[in-house]
Amino acid sequence: MTLSENLLLRLENPDLFAAIADAPRLPLSSGGKTFSVFNPATGELLAELPDMGVAETQVAIERAAAAQVEWAAMTARERSDTLWRWHQLIVRHTDDLAIILTAEMGKPLAEAKSEVSHAAAYLQWYAEEANRIYGETIAAPSRDRRMIVIKQPIGVVGAITPWNFPASMVARKISPALAAGCTVVLKPAEQTPLVAGAMFLLAERAGFPQGVVNLIYASEGDAVGRELCTNATVRKISFTGSTEVGRLLMRQCSDQVKKLSLELGGNAPFIVFDDADIDAAVDGAIQAKFRNAGQTCVSANRLYVQSGVHDEFAAKFTERVKTLRVGDGFDGDVAIGPLIDTHALSKISGHVSDAVERGGRILCGGHRLEGSGTFYAPTVLVGIGRDMRIAREETFGPLAPIIRFDDSDAVVREANDTIYGLAAYFYASNLSRVWRVAEALEYGMVGINTGRMSSEAAPFGGVKQSGMGREGSRHGLEDYLEMKYLCMGGI
Ligand code: NAP
């Protein structure tokens, strides 16, 4: 089992990455069961991977548990050095990792490179942060006592990642866990396991002791997920994906009161007020809406534009959208790749036809593009009503619905009227408005006069049904640490 000839030919180091199928280093699935990975732009078969199940997951969990004590006992500096070596290997192999990522996921190569750099930045950040785990001493209320708080790693972590950022999500989960002294069993999405496999091959070269990082390839995520949630050796689940699956994992973890970090779905509002810089707002909306073909959890899903600037914004924005070239991510000037699969195509088509039936008007796009890949034309819709599916559901595709509004307070209420609370954006210049709106939006992250805010230095995460916990920044490390209170008496 290996990568396809075509993909190997694109790589600088085909010999290194040809071993992706063996990256888990676990007993292969019984009966030699495999699953296929395809390029969504061309339909080309990229790889056949061993299809692992509950038995392999149990082996991986046992290995992670066996390695945990030694890994946690290492000094922070030793853990930091290993993470640092992994970071450097990822930087060195950025081009190959990006090629693998584009092949399996479809995003333009430049975006894939930027994602790999972002993944490397998390490893660097947590290599540094590993050295900054602090406890505290507390002034005791009685003379014969001393009170201290220490921080310890939670233990074995089960991590499950989605297909839309298959490299950076792996780094964002694993690096704080490892920095804290946890060991990890990770299952990437079925559609995009290859770049995770490539990163694990580099982790091996970086010198992590055996069992510290473990990879499960699986086509049946539910069986592996259930094992991770219900196996008592796993002390924490870290999941990024849909709210629906997040709820299910939460239920499965409840019997053991297992700790959870959940990065779930969003329905981001993007609000342009009358006093905004319209050209800057158009730039920001293009980034927030069309990066990764709109397949990001922080994608602008509803564009609210105040009446005074609505027509100008809609015209300028539509002109820009028309220039976005759609195609194979390996073609030089492509801005938008394919959607991940035909389900994604059906969802966006359903949102467009529902909107048009209820009176929405298409300014550009609104249809699937010819060819074998899962391409959809970048689309702008106006005349959007609150009853339409696009006003309520996450589209996860290159569709921008523009909703006209008049009242500034009402638009914030409407933006908050959702079960989600991940990211929100707004453009305005009046300082008093900027503060009021920023504070009133019920979201974990708010972009003010910017369409892009993700960074390893910032706490990424949502409120309401967009999840719990934070990834990135010093707060991301805390999510993998337990607090232990030591009370010494008889002094
Ligand atoms: P998904 O269907 O929830 O899948 C995510 C991961 O969960 C995949 O690895 C998948 O494996 C696995 N999975 C699916 N069903 C499972 C089950 N019953 N038990 C255990 N694991 C299971 O989500 P998606 O469609 O890949 O990703 C898109 C969603 O993720 C969107 O809602 C987006 O907003 C959200 N997202 C959130 C963030 C964030 O940081 N908040 C970031 C990125 C994406 P298989 O591939 O094998 O099904």
Coordinates of C-alpha atoms and ligand atoms in Angstrom, one line a residue:
M1 CA 0.0 0.0 0.0
T2 CA 1.4 3.4 -0.9
L3 CA 0.6 6.7 -2.4
S4 CA -0.3 6.9 -6.1
E5 CA 2.5 7.3 -8.6
N6 CA 1.1 10.6 -9.7
L7 CA 1.2 12.1 -6.2
L8 CA 4.7 10.6 -5.5
L9 CA 6.0 12.2 -8.7
R10 CA 5.0 15.7 -7.4
L11 CA 7.0 15.3 -4.1
E12 CA 10.5 16.4 -3.4
N13 CA 10.9 13.5 -1.0
P14 CA 8.8 10.6 -2.3
D15 CA 10.9 8.0 -0.5
L16 CA 10.1 9.6 2.9
F17 CA 6.3 10.0 2.3
A18 CA 5.8 6.7 0.4
A19 CA 5.5 5.2 3.9
I20 CA 2.3 7.1 4.8
A21 CA 0.2 4.0 4.8
D22 CA 2.5 2.5 7.5
A23 CA 2.6 5.7 9.6
P24 CA 0.3 4.3 12.4
R25 CA 2.8 1.6 13.2
L26 CA 0.0 -0.5 14.6
P27 CA -1.2 -4.0 13.7
L28 CA -3.0 -3.5 10.4
S29 CA -6.7 -4.1 10.4
S30 CA -7.8 -7.7 10.6
G31 CA -8.5 -9.2 7.2
G32 CA -6.4 -6.5 5.5
K33 CA -9.4 -4.2 5.1
T34 CA -8.6 -0.9 3.4
F35 CA -10.2 2.3 2.4
S36 CA -9.5 4.7 -0.5
V37 CA -8.5 8.4 -0.5
F38 CA -9.4 10.4 -3.6
N39 CA -8.5 13.8 -5.0
P40 CA -11.8 15.9 -5.0
A41 CA -10.6 18.0 -7.9
T42 CA -10.1 15.1 -10.3
G43 CA -11.5 12.0 -8.7
E44 CA -8.1 10.4 -8.9
L45 CA -7.3 7.6 -6.4
L46 CA -4.5 8.8 -4.1
A47 CA -4.0 6.0 -1.7
E48 CA -5.3 2.8 -0.1
L49 CA -4.9 2.9 3.6
P50 CA -5.4 0.2 6.3
D51 CA -8.9 0.5 7.7
M52 CA -8.5 0.4 11.5
G53 CA -11.2 -0.3 14.0
V54 CA -11.9 -0.9 17.6
A55 CA -9.1 -3.5 18.1
E56 CA -6.4 -1.2 16.7
T57 CA -7.8 1.7 18.7
Q58 CA -7.5 -0.3 21.9
V59 CA -3.9 -1.2 21.1
A60 CA -3.1 2.5 20.4
I61 CA -4.7 3.5 23.7
E62 CA -2.6 0.9 25.6
R63 CA 0.5 2.1 23.9
A64 CA -0.3 5.7 24.8
A65 CA -1.0 4.8 28.4
A66 CA 2.3 2.9 28.6
A67 CA 4.2 5.9 27.2
Q68 CA 2.4 8.4 29.3
V69 CA 4.3 8.0 32.6
E70 CA 7.7 8.3 31.0
W71 CA 6.6 11.3 28.8
A72 CA 5.1 13.2 31.8
A73 CA 8.3 12.5 33.8
M74 CA 10.5 14.1 31.2
T75 CA 11.5 17.6 31.9
A76 CA 9.6 20.4 30.3
R77 CA 12.7 21.3 28.3
E78 CA 13.0 17.8 27.0
R79 CA 9.4 17.8 25.8
S80 CA 9.9 21.2 24.3
D81 CA 13.0 20.2 22.4
T82 CA 11.2 17.2 20.8
L83 CA 8.3 19.5 19.8
W84 CA 10.8 22.0 18.4
R85 CA 12.5 19.3 16.3
W86 CA 9.0 18.3 14.9
H87 CA 8.3 22.0 14.1
Q88 CA 11.6 22.2 12.2
L89 CA 10.9 19.1 10.2
I90 CA 7.5 20.4 9.3
V91 CA 9.0 23.7 8.2
R92 CA 11.6 21.9 6.1
H93 CA 9.0 19.7 4.4
T94 CA 6.3 22.4 4.0
D95 CA 6.2 22.0 0.2
D96 CA 5.6 18.3 0.2
L97 CA 3.1 18.5 3.1
A98 CA 1.2 21.2 1.2
I99 CA 1.2 19.1 -2.0
I100 CA -0.3 16.1 -0.1
L101 CA -2.8 18.4 1.5
T102 CA -4.0 20.0 -1.8
A103 CA -4.2 16.5 -3.4
E104 CA -6.5 15.1 -0.8
M105 CA -8.5 18.1 0.2
G106 CA -8.5 20.4 -2.9
K107 CA -7.6 23.8 -1.5
P108 CA -5.3 25.9 -3.6
L109 CA -1.6 25.1 -3.1
A110 CA -0.8 28.6 -1.7
E111 CA -3.5 28.1 0.9
A112 CA -2.2 24.7 1.7
K113 CA 1.3 26.1 2.3
S114 CA -0.1 28.7 4.6
E115 CA -2.0 26.1 6.5
V116 CA 1.2 24.0 7.0
S117 CA 3.0 27.1 8.2
H118 CA 0.1 27.7 10.6
A119 CA 0.4 24.1 11.8
A120 CA 4.2 24.6 12.3
A121 CA 3.4 27.8 14.2
Y122 CA 1.3 25.8 16.8
L123 CA 4.2 23.4 17.3
Q124 CA 6.6 26.3 17.8
W125 CA 4.2 28.1 20.2
Y126 CA 3.7 25.0 22.4
A127 CA 7.4 24.0 22.3
E128 CA 7.9 27.4 24.0
E129 CA 4.8 27.2 26.2
A130 CA 5.9 23.7 27.5
N131 CA 8.4 25.6 29.6
R132 CA 5.8 27.8 31.2
I133 CA 3.6 25.6 33.3
Y134 CA 3.1 27.2 36.6
G135 CA 1.4 26.3 39.9
E136 CA 0.7 28.6 42.8
T137 CA 1.1 28.9 46.5
I138 CA -1.9 30.2 48.6
A139 CA -1.7 32.1 51.8
A140 CA -3.1 29.5 54.2
P141 CA -5.8 30.5 56.7
S142 CA -4.1 28.7 59.6
R143 CA -0.5 28.8 60.8
D144 CA 0.1 25.1 60.8
R145 CA -0.7 24.5 57.1
R146 CA 0.8 25.2 53.7
M147 CA -1.3 25.2 50.6
I148 CA 0.0 24.7 47.1
V149 CA -1.5 24.0 43.6
I150 CA 0.4 22.0 41.1
K151 CA -0.5 21.3 37.5
Q152 CA -0.3 17.8 36.0
P153 CA -1.1 16.3 32.6
I154 CA -4.6 14.9 32.2
G155 CA -3.3 11.7 30.8
V156 CA -4.2 9.9 27.5
V157 CA -6.0 12.1 25.1
G158 CA -8.3 10.9 22.2
A159 CA -8.3 13.5 19.4
I160 CA -10.6 13.6 16.4
T161 CA -10.0 16.1 13.5
P162 CA -12.1 17.2 10.5
W163 CA -11.1 17.4 6.8
N164 CA -11.2 21.2 6.3
F165 CA -7.9 22.0 8.0
P166 CA -6.3 18.5 8.0
A167 CA -2.8 19.7 9.0
S168 CA -3.4 22.7 11.3
M169 CA -6.2 20.9 13.3
V170 CA -3.7 18.0 14.0
A171 CA -1.1 20.4 15.3
R172 CA -3.5 22.5 17.2
K173 CA -4.7 19.5 19.2
I174 CA -1.5 17.5 19.6
S175 CA 1.0 20.2 20.4
P176 CA -0.6 21.6 23.6
A177 CA -1.4 18.0 24.8
L178 CA 2.3 16.9 24.3
A179 CA 3.6 20.1 25.9
A180 CA 1.5 19.4 28.9
G181 CA 2.8 15.8 29.2
C182 CA -0.2 14.0 27.8
T183 CA 0.1 11.3 25.1
V184 CA -2.3 11.2 22.2
V185 CA -4.3 8.8 20.0
L186 CA -5.5 10.8 16.9
K187 CA -8.1 9.9 14.3
P188 CA -8.1 12.2 11.2
A189 CA -11.1 12.5 8.9
E190 CA -11.7 9.7 6.5
Q191 CA -11.3 12.1 3.4
T192 CA -8.0 13.6 4.5
P193 CA -5.8 11.2 6.5
L194 CA -2.7 11.6 4.3
V195 CA -1.2 14.9 5.6
A196 CA -1.8 13.6 9.1
G197 CA 0.1 10.5 8.2
A198 CA 2.9 12.6 6.7
M199 CA 3.1 14.7 9.9
F200 CA 3.3 11.5 12.0
L201 CA 6.2 10.2 9.9
L202 CA 8.0 13.5 10.7
A203 CA 7.0 13.1 14.4
E204 CA 8.8 9.8 14.4
R205 CA 11.9 11.4 13.0
A206 CA 11.7 14.2 15.6
G207 CA 12.2 11.5 18.2
F208 CA 9.0 11.2 20.3
P209 CA 9.3 8.0 22.4
Q210 CA 7.2 5.1 21.1
G211 CA 3.6 5.4 22.0
V212 CA 3.5 9.1 22.7
V213 CA 1.7 9.9 19.4
N214 CA -0.5 7.3 17.9
L215 CA -2.5 7.5 14.6
I216 CA -5.6 5.6 13.6
Y217 CA -6.7 5.5 10.0
A218 CA -10.4 4.6 9.8
S219 CA -13.3 4.8 7.4
E220 CA -15.8 4.2 10.3
G221 CA -15.1 7.2 12.5
D222 CA -18.1 6.3 14.7
A223 CA -16.7 3.0 16.0
V224 CA -13.3 4.5 16.8
G225 CA -14.9 7.6 18.3
R226 CA -17.1 5.4 20.6
E227 CA -14.0 3.4 21.8
L228 CA -12.1 6.6 22.5
C229 CA -15.1 8.0 24.5
T230 CA -15.9 4.9 26.4
N231 CA -12.4 3.4 27.1
A232 CA -11.6 4.4 30.7
T233 CA -7.9 4.7 30.0
V234 CA -8.6 7.8 27.8
R235 CA -8.9 10.7 30.1
K236 CA -9.9 13.4 27.7
I237 CA -11.5 13.9 24.2
S238 CA -10.5 16.8 22.0
F239 CA -12.8 17.0 19.0
T240 CA -13.2 19.4 16.1
G241 CA -16.1 18.9 13.7
S242 CA -19.8 19.3 13.5
T243 CA -22.1 20.3 16.4
E244 CA -24.1 17.1 15.8
V245 CA -21.2 14.8 16.3
G246 CA -19.9 16.9 19.2
R247 CA -23.2 16.3 21.0
L248 CA -23.0 12.6 20.4
L249 CA -19.4 12.4 21.8
M250 CA -20.5 14.4 24.8
R251 CA -23.3 11.9 25.5
Q252 CA -20.8 9.0 25.0
C253 CA -18.3 10.6 27.5
S254 CA -21.0 11.3 30.1
D255 CA -20.9 8.0 31.9
Q256 CA -17.3 8.5 32.8
V257 CA -17.6 12.2 33.2
K258 CA -14.7 12.4 30.7
K259 CA -13.2 15.8 30.1
L260 CA -14.0 17.3 26.7
S261 CA -12.7 20.1 24.4
L262 CA -15.1 20.7 21.6
E263 CA -14.6 23.0 18.6
L264 CA -17.9 22.8 16.7
G265 CA -19.9 24.4 14.0
G266 CA -20.5 28.1 13.4
N267 CA -22.9 30.5 11.7
A268 CA -20.8 33.6 11.6
P269 CA -22.5 37.0 11.0
F270 CA -20.4 39.6 9.1
I271 CA -21.9 43.0 9.7
V272 CA -21.1 46.1 7.7
F273 CA -22.3 49.4 9.3
D274 CA -22.9 52.6 7.5
D275 CA -19.7 54.2 8.9
A276 CA -17.5 51.3 7.7
D277 CA -14.7 51.6 5.2
I278 CA -16.5 49.8 2.4
D279 CA -13.4 48.8 0.4
A280 CA -11.8 47.3 3.5
A281 CA -15.1 45.5 4.3
V282 CA -15.2 44.0 0.8
D283 CA -11.6 42.8 1.3
G284 CA -12.5 41.3 4.7
A285 CA -15.7 39.7 3.4
I286 CA -13.8 38.0 0.5
Q287 CA -11.3 36.5 3.1
A288 CA -13.9 35.6 5.6
K289 CA -16.3 34.1 3.1
F290 CA -14.2 32.5 0.4
R291 CA -11.0 31.2 2.1
N292 CA -11.0 27.4 1.8
A293 CA -14.0 27.7 -0.6
G294 CA -16.1 28.8 2.4
Q295 CA -15.4 25.5 4.2
T296 CA -14.2 26.9 7.5
C297 CA -15.9 26.9 10.8
V298 CA -15.3 30.7 11.0
S299 CA -16.6 31.4 7.5
A300 CA -18.9 34.4 7.2
N301 CA -22.2 32.7 6.8
R302 CA -24.6 35.7 6.9
L303 CA -23.5 39.1 5.5
Y304 CA -25.6 41.9 7.1
V305 CA -25.2 45.3 5.3
Q306 CA -26.8 48.5 6.5
S307 CA -29.1 50.2 4.0
G308 CA -27.0 53.3 3.4
V309 CA -24.1 51.2 2.1
H310 CA -25.9 48.1 0.9
D311 CA -25.9 48.7 -2.8
E312 CA -22.3 50.0 -2.9
F313 CA -21.1 47.0 -0.9
A314 CA -23.1 44.5 -3.0
A315 CA -21.8 45.9 -6.3
K316 CA -18.2 46.1 -5.2
F317 CA -18.3 42.7 -3.5
T318 CA -19.9 41.0 -6.5
E319 CA -17.3 42.4 -8.9
R320 CA -14.6 40.9 -6.7
V321 CA -16.3 37.6 -6.4
K322 CA -16.6 37.3 -10.2
T323 CA -12.8 37.5 -10.4
L324 CA -12.2 34.5 -8.1
R325 CA -10.9 31.7 -10.3
V326 CA -12.2 28.2 -9.5
G327 CA -10.3 25.1 -10.3
D328 CA -7.8 22.4 -9.4
G329 CA -5.7 23.6 -6.4
F330 CA -2.5 22.8 -8.3
D331 CA -3.3 25.4 -11.0
G332 CA -1.3 28.5 -10.3
D333 CA -3.9 31.3 -10.0
V334 CA -6.8 29.4 -8.6
A335 CA -8.5 31.0 -5.6
I336 CA -11.2 28.4 -4.9
G337 CA -10.8 24.7 -5.1
P338 CA -13.4 22.0 -5.2
L339 CA -15.8 21.2 -2.4
I340 CA -14.9 18.2 -0.3
D341 CA -17.6 15.9 -1.7
T342 CA -21.0 15.6 -3.4
H343 CA -22.8 16.0 0.0
A344 CA -21.2 19.5 0.2
L345 CA -22.4 20.2 -3.3
S346 CA -26.0 19.1 -2.4
K347 CA -26.0 21.3 0.7
I348 CA -25.0 24.5 -1.1
S349 CA -27.3 23.8 -4.1
G350 CA -30.2 23.2 -1.6
H351 CA -29.5 26.5 0.2
V352 CA -29.4 28.4 -3.2
S353 CA -32.7 26.9 -4.5
D354 CA -34.5 27.4 -1.2
A355 CA -33.4 31.1 -1.2
V356 CA -34.4 31.6 -4.8
E357 CA -37.8 29.9 -4.3
R358 CA -38.5 32.3 -1.4
G359 CA -37.6 35.5 -3.4
G360 CA -33.7 35.7 -3.2
R361 CA -31.9 37.0 -6.2
I362 CA -28.6 35.7 -7.6
L363 CA -26.0 38.4 -8.4
C364 CA -23.4 35.9 -9.6
G365 CA -22.8 32.1 -9.5
G366 CA -25.6 30.0 -8.2
H367 CA -24.7 26.8 -10.0
R368 CA -22.3 23.8 -10.1
L369 CA -19.4 24.0 -12.5
E370 CA -18.9 21.5 -15.3
G371 CA -16.3 18.8 -15.0
S372 CA -15.5 15.8 -12.9
G373 CA -14.5 17.6 -9.7
T374 CA -16.9 18.9 -7.1
F375 CA -16.7 22.6 -8.1
Y376 CA -19.3 25.2 -7.3
A377 CA -19.3 28.8 -8.7
P378 CA -18.7 31.4 -6.0
T379 CA -22.2 32.9 -5.4
V380 CA -23.7 36.1 -4.1
L381 CA -27.4 36.4 -3.2
V382 CA -29.4 39.4 -2.2
G383 CA -33.0 39.8 -1.1
I384 CA -32.4 37.3 1.7
G385 CA -35.2 36.7 4.2
R386 CA -35.0 35.5 7.8
D387 CA -37.1 32.4 6.9
M388 CA -34.5 31.1 4.4
R389 CA -32.2 28.1 5.2
I390 CA -29.1 30.2 4.5
A391 CA -30.1 32.6 7.2
R392 CA -30.1 29.8 9.8
E393 CA -27.8 27.0 8.8
E394 CA -24.1 26.8 8.2
T395 CA -23.6 26.5 4.5
F396 CA -19.9 25.5 4.4
G397 CA -19.4 26.5 0.8
P398 CA -18.7 29.5 -1.4
L399 CA -22.1 31.2 -1.0
A400 CA -22.5 34.7 0.3
P401 CA -26.1 35.8 1.2
I402 CA -26.4 39.6 1.8
I403 CA -29.1 40.7 4.2
R404 CA -30.1 44.4 4.3
F405 CA -30.7 46.0 7.7
D406 CA -31.6 49.4 9.1
D407 CA -31.5 49.2 12.9
S408 CA -28.0 48.8 14.5
D409 CA -29.4 47.3 17.7
A410 CA -31.8 44.9 15.9
V411 CA -29.0 43.6 13.7
V412 CA -26.9 42.6 16.8
R413 CA -30.0 40.8 18.2
E414 CA -30.4 39.0 14.9
A415 CA -26.7 38.1 14.7
N416 CA -27.0 36.5 18.2
D417 CA -30.2 34.7 17.4
T418 CA -28.6 31.3 16.7
I419 CA -27.5 28.2 18.6
Y420 CA -24.0 28.9 17.5
G421 CA -21.4 31.3 19.0
L422 CA -18.0 30.7 17.3
A423 CA -16.9 33.8 15.3
A424 CA -18.5 37.1 14.3
Y425 CA -17.1 40.0 12.3
F426 CA -18.1 43.6 11.9
Y427 CA -16.9 46.7 10.1
A428 CA -17.4 50.2 11.7
S429 CA -15.4 53.2 12.5
N430 CA -17.3 55.0 15.3
L431 CA -15.3 54.0 18.4
S432 CA -18.3 53.9 20.7
R433 CA -20.2 51.7 18.3
V434 CA -17.1 49.4 18.0
W435 CA -17.0 48.8 21.7
R436 CA -20.8 48.4 22.1
V437 CA -21.1 45.9 19.3
A438 CA -17.9 43.9 20.2
E439 CA -19.2 43.5 23.7
A440 CA -22.8 42.6 22.7
L441 CA -22.0 39.9 20.2
E442 CA -22.4 36.5 21.9
Y443 CA -19.4 34.8 20.2
G444 CA -16.1 33.4 21.3
M445 CA -14.2 35.5 18.8
V446 CA -15.0 38.8 17.2
G447 CA -13.1 40.2 14.2
I448 CA -13.3 44.0 14.2
N449 CA -12.4 45.6 10.8
T450 CA -10.7 42.3 9.8
G451 CA -11.8 39.2 8.1
R452 CA -9.2 36.9 9.5
M453 CA -8.2 36.4 13.1
S454 CA -6.9 32.8 13.6
S455 CA -3.5 32.7 15.3
E456 CA -1.5 30.3 17.5
A457 CA -1.1 33.2 19.9
A458 CA -4.9 33.7 20.5
P459 CA -7.6 31.6 22.2
F460 CA -9.7 30.0 19.5
G461 CA -13.1 28.6 20.4
G462 CA -16.8 29.2 20.8
V463 CA -19.6 29.7 23.2
K464 CA -23.2 28.2 23.1
Q465 CA -23.4 25.2 20.9
S466 CA -20.1 26.0 19.1
G467 CA -18.2 24.2 21.8
M468 CA -16.2 24.4 24.9
G469 CA -12.5 24.9 25.7
R470 CA -10.0 27.0 23.8
E471 CA -7.1 26.0 21.4
G472 CA -4.0 28.2 21.0
S473 CA -2.4 30.7 23.3
R474 CA -1.5 29.9 27.0
H475 CA -5.2 29.0 27.6
G476 CA -4.9 26.1 25.1
L477 CA -2.3 24.5 27.4
E478 CA -4.5 24.7 30.5
D479 CA -7.1 22.5 28.7
Y480 CA -4.6 19.6 29.0
L481 CA -3.6 20.1 32.6
E482 CA -5.3 19.1 35.8
M483 CA -5.0 21.3 38.9
K484 CA -4.0 19.4 42.1
Y485 CA -4.3 21.1 45.5
L486 CA -1.7 20.0 48.0
C487 CA -2.3 20.7 51.7
M488 CA 0.5 20.1 54.1
G489 CA -0.5 20.1 57.8
G490 CA 1.4 19.8 61.1
I491 CA 3.8 22.6 60.4
Ligands
NAP1 P1 -17.9 15.8 11.2 O1 -18.8 15.1 10.3 O2 -18.4 16.1 12.6 O3 -16.5 15.0 11.3 C1 -15.4 15.5 12.0 C2 -14.6 14.3 12.5 O4 -15.5 13.5 13.3 C3 -14.1 13.4 11.4 O5 -12.9 12.8 11.8 C4 -15.2 12.3 11.4 O6 -14.7 11.0 10.9 C5 -15.5 12.2 12.8 N1 -16.8 11.6 13.1 C6 -17.9 11.6 12.3 N2 -18.9 10.9 12.9 C7 -18.4 10.5 14.1 C8 -19.0 9.7 15.2 N3 -20.2 9.3 15.2 N4 -18.2 9.4 16.3 C9 -16.9 9.9 16.3 N5 -16.3 10.6 15.3 C10 -17.1 10.9 14.2 O7 -17.5 17.2 10.6 P2 -17.0 17.6 9.2 O8 -18.1 17.6 8.2 O9 -15.8 16.7 8.9 O10 -16.4 19.1 9.5 C11 -17.2 20.2 9.3 C12 -17.7 20.7 10.6 O11 -16.6 21.0 11.5 C13 -18.4 22.0 10.4 O12 -19.6 22.1 11.2 C14 -17.4 23.0 11.0 O13 -17.9 24.3 11.4 C15 -16.7 22.3 12.0 N6 -15.4 22.8 12.3 C16 -15.2 23.4 13.5 C17 -14.0 24.0 13.8 C18 -13.7 24.7 15.1 O14 -12.6 25.0 15.4 N7 -14.8 25.1 15.8 C19 -12.9 23.8 12.9 C20 -13.1 23.1 11.7 C21 -14.4 22.6 11.5 P3 -15.1 10.5 9.4 O15 -14.4 11.4 8.5 O16 -14.6 9.1 9.4 O17 -16.6 10.6 9.3

